[in-house]
PDB file of C-alpha atoms in Angstrom:
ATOM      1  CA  UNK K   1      -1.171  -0.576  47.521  1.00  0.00           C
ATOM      2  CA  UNK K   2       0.396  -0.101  51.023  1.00  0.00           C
ATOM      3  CA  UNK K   3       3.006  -2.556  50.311  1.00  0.00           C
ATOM      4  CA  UNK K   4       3.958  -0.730  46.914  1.00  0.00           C
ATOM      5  CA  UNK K   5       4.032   2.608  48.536  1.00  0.00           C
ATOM      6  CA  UNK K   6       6.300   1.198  51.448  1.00  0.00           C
ATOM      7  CA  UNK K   7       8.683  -0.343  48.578  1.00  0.00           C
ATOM      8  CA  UNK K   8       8.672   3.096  47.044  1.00  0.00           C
ATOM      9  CA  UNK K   9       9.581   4.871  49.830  1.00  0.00           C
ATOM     10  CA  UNK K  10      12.329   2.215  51.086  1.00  0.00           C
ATOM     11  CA  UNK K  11      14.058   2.038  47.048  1.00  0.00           C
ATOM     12  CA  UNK K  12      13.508   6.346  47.634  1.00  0.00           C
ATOM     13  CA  UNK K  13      15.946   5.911  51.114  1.00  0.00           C
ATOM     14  CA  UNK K  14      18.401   3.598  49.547  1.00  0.00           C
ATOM     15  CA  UNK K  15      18.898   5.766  46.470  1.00  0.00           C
ATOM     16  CA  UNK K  16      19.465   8.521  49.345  1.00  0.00           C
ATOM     17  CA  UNK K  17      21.884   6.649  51.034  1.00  0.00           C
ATOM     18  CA  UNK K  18      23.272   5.837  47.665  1.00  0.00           C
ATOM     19  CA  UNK K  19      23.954   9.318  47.058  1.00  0.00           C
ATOM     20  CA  UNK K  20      25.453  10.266  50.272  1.00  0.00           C
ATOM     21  CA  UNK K  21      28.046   7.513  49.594  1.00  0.00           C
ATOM     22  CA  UNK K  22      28.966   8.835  46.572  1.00  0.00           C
ATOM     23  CA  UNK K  23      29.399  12.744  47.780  1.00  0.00           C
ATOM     24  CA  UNK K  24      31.624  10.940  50.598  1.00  0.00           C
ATOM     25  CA  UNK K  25      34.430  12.789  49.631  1.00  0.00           C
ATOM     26  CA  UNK K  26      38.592  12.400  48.429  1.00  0.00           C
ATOM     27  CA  UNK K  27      41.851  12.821  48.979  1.00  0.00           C
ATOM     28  CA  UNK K  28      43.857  14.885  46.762  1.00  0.00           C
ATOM     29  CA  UNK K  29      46.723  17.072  45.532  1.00  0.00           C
ATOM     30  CA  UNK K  30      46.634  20.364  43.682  1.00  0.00           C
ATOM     31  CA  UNK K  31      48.202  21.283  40.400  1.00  0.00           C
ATOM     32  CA  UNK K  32      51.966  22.249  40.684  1.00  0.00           C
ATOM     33  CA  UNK K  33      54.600  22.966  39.248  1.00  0.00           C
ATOM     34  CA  UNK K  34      58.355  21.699  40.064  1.00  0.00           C
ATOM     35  CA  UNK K  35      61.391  22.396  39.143  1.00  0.00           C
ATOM     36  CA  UNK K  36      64.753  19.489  37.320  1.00  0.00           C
ATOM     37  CA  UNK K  37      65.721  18.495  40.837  1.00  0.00           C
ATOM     38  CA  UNK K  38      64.264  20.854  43.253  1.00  0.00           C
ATOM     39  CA  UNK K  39      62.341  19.227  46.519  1.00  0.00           C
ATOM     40  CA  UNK K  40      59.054  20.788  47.086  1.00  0.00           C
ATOM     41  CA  UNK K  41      56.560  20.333  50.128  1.00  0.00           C
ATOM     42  CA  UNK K  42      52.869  19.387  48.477  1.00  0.00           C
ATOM     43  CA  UNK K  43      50.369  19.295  50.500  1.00  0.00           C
ATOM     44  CA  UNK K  44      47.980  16.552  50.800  1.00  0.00           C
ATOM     45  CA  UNK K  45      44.157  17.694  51.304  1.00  0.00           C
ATOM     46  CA  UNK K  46      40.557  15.745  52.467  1.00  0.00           C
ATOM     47  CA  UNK K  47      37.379  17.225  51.208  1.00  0.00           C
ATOM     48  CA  UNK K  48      34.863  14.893  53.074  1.00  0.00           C
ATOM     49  CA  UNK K  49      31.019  14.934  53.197  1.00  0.00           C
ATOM     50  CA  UNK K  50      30.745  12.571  56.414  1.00  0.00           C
ATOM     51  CA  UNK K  51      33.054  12.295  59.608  1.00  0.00           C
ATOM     52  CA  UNK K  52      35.906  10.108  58.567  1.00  0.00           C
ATOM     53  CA  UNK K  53      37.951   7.799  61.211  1.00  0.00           C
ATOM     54  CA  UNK K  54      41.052   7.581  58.668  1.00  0.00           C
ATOM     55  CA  UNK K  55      41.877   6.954  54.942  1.00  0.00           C
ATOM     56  CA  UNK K  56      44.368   5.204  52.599  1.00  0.00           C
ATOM     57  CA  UNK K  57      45.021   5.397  49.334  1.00  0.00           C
ATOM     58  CA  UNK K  58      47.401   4.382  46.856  1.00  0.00           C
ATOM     59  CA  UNK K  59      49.558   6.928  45.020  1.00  0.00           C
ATOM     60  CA  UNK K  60      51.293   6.641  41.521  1.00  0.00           C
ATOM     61  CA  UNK K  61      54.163   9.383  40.666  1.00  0.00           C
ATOM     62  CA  UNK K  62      54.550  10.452  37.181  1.00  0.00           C
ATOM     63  CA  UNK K  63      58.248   9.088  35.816  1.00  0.00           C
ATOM     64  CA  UNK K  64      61.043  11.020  37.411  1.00  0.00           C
ATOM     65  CA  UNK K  65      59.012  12.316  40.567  1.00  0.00           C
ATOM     66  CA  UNK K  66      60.365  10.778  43.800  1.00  0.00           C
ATOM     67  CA  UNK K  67      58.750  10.708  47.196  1.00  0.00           C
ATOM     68  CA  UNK K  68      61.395  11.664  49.518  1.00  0.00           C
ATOM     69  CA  UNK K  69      59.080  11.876  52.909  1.00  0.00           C
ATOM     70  CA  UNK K  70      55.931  12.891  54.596  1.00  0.00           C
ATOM     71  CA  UNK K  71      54.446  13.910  57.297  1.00  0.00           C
ATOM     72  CA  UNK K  72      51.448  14.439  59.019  1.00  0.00           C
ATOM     73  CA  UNK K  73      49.913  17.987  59.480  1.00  0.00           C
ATOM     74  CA  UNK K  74      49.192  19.247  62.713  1.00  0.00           C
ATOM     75  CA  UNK K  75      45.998  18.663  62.318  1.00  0.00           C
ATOM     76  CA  UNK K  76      46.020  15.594  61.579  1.00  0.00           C
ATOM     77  CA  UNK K  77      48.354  14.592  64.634  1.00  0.00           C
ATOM     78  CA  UNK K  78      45.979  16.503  67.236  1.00  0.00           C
ATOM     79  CA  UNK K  79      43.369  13.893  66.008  1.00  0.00           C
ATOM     80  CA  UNK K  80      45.776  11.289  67.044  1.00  0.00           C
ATOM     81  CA  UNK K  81      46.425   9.851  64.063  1.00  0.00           C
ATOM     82  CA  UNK K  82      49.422   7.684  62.742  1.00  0.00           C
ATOM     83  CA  UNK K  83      50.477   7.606  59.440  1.00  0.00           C
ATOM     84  CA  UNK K  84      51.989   4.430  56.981  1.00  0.00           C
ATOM     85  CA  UNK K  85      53.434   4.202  53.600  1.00  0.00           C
ATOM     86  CA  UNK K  86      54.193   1.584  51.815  1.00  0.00           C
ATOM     87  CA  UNK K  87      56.399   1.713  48.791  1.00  0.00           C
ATOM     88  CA  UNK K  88      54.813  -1.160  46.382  1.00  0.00           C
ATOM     89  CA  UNK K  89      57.658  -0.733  43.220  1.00  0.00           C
ATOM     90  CA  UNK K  90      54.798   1.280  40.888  1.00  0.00           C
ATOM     91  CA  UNK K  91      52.490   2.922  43.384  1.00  0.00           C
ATOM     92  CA  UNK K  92      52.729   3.676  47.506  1.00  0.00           C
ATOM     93  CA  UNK K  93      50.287   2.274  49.216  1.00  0.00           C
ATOM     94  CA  UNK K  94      49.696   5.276  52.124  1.00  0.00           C
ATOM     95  CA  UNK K  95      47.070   6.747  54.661  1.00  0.00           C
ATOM     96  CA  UNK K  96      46.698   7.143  58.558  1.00  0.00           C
ATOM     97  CA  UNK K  97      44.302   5.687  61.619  1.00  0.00           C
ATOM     98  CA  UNK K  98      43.393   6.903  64.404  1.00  0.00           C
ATOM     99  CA  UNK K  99      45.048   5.763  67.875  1.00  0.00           C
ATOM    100  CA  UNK K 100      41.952   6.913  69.842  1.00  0.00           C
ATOM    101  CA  UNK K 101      38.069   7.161  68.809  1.00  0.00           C
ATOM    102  CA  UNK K 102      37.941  10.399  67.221  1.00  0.00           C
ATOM    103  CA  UNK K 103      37.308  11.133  63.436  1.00  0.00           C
ATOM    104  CA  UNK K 104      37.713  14.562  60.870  1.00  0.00           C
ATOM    105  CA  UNK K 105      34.661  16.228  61.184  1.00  0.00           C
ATOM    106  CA  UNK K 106      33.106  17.128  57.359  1.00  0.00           C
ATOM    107  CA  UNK K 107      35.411  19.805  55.484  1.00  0.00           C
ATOM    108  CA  UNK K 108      36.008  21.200  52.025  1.00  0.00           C
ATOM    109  CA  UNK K 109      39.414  21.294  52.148  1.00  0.00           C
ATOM    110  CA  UNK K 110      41.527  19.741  55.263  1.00  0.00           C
ATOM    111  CA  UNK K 111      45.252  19.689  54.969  1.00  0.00           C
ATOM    112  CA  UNK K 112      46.116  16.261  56.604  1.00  0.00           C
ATOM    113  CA  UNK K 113      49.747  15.363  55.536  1.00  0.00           C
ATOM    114  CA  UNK K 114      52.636  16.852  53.645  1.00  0.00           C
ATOM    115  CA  UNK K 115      54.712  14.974  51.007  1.00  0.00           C
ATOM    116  CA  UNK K 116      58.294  16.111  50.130  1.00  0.00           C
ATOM    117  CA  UNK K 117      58.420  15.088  46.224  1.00  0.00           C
ATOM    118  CA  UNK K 118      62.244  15.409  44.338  1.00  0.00           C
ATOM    119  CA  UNK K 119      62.002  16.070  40.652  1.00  0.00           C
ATOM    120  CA  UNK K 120      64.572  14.434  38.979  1.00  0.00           C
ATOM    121  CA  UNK K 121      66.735  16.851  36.676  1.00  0.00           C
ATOM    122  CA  UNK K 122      65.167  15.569  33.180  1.00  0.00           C
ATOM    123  CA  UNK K 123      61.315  15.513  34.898  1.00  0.00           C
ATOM    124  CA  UNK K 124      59.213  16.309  31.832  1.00  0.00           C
ATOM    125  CA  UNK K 125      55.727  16.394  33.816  1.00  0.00           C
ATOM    126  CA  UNK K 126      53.151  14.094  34.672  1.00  0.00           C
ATOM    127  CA  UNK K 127      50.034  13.184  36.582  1.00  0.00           C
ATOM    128  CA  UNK K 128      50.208  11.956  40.023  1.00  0.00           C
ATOM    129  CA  UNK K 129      47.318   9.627  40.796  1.00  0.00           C
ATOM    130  CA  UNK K 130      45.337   8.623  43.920  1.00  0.00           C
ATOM    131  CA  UNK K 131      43.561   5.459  43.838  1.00  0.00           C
ATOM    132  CA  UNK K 132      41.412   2.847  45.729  1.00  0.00           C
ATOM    133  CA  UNK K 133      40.752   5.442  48.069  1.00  0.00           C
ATOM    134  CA  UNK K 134      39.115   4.450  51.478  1.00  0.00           C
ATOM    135  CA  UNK K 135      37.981   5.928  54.417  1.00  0.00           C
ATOM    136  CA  UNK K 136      35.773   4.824  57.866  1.00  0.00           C
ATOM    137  CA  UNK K 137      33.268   5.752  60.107  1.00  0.00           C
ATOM    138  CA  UNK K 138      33.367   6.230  63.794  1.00  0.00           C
ATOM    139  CA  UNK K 139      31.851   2.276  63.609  1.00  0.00           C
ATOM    140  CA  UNK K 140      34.718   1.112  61.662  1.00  0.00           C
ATOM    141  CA  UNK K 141      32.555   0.701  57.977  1.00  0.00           C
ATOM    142  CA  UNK K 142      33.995   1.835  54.833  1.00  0.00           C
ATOM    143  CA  UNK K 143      33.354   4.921  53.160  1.00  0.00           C
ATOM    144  CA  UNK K 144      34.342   4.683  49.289  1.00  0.00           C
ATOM    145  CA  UNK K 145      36.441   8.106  48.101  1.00  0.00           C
ATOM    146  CA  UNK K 146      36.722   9.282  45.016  1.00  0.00           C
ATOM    147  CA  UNK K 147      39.951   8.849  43.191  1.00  0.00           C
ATOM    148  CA  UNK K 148      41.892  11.736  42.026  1.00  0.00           C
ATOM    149  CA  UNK K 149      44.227  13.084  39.620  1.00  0.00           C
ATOM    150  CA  UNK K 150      47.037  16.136  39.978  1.00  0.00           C
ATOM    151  CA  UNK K 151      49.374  17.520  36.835  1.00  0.00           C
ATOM    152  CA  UNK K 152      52.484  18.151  37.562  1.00  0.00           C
ATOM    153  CA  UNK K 153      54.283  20.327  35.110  1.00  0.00           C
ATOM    154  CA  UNK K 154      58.049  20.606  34.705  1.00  0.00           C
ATOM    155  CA  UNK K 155      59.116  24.157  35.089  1.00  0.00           C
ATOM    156  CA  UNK K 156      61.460  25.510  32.475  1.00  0.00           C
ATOM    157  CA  UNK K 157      65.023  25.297  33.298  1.00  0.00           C
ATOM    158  CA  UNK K 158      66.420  28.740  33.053  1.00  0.00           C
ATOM    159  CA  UNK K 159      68.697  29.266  29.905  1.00  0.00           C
ATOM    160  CA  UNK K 160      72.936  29.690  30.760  1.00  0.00           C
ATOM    161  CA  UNK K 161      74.246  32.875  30.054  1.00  0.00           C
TER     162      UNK K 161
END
């Protein structure tokens, strides 16, 4: 009877654990809206449950949506971190470590790097996804993220007089 009780308890703590994994968090963009060849700053945000060393992630842009640069916010630089992109043909492979021992503490909504995105000028809309998403603890294990999704609608082009 002790044993099964002890069992119990222990499945009871993993399902916990479980759970806590899968509230860990994600990295993602908001809905926006861009205009045929306008550049717009989008900002990348962290919603995280746990205290989070770094992340990467891999992005795919919607036909006709270009990633012209990024940066890191200054938040995310006063952690020390260092960003990297990668662009992979169909997807970037992107995300940023820490230099020092130091992690983001758990937020709803953390600003952490800004992308400068070019619409081309026939952009008709689109999703931009964020994949395989990844982050890590202060001990250097992983911490699954969500994946994400953002629309990104074409703005009307304004009619010639």
């Amino acid at each position: 009877m002790i044993e099964m009780k002890h069992f119990m308890m222990t499945m009871m703590a993993a399902l916990v654990a479980v759970c806590a994994v899968a509230q860990a968090g994600h990295v993602y963009i908001e809905d926006f809206e861009i205009g045929p060849g306008e550049t717009m700053e989008v900002a990348m945000l962290l919603t995280n449950a746990v205290e989070t060393r770094g992340v990467q992630f891999n992005m795919t842009l919607p036909d006709g949506l270009l990633l012209e640069d990024y940066e890191l916010t200054k938040r995310a630089t006063s952690r020390k971190m260092k960003p990297f992109a990668a662009d992979r043909g169909d997807y970037w492979a992107m995300g940023m470590y820490p230099v020092e021992a130091v992690c983001f503490e758990p937020q709803e909504k953390l600003a952490i790097m800004t992308l400068y995105l070019t619409a081309d000028p026939d952009f008709k809309g689109g999703n931009i996804l964020l994949w395989k998403q990844r982050g890590s603890t202060m001990d250097c294990n992983t911490i699954i993220l969500d994946d994400s999704a953002a629309t990104v609608k074409a703005a009307p082009t304004p009619a010639q007089p």
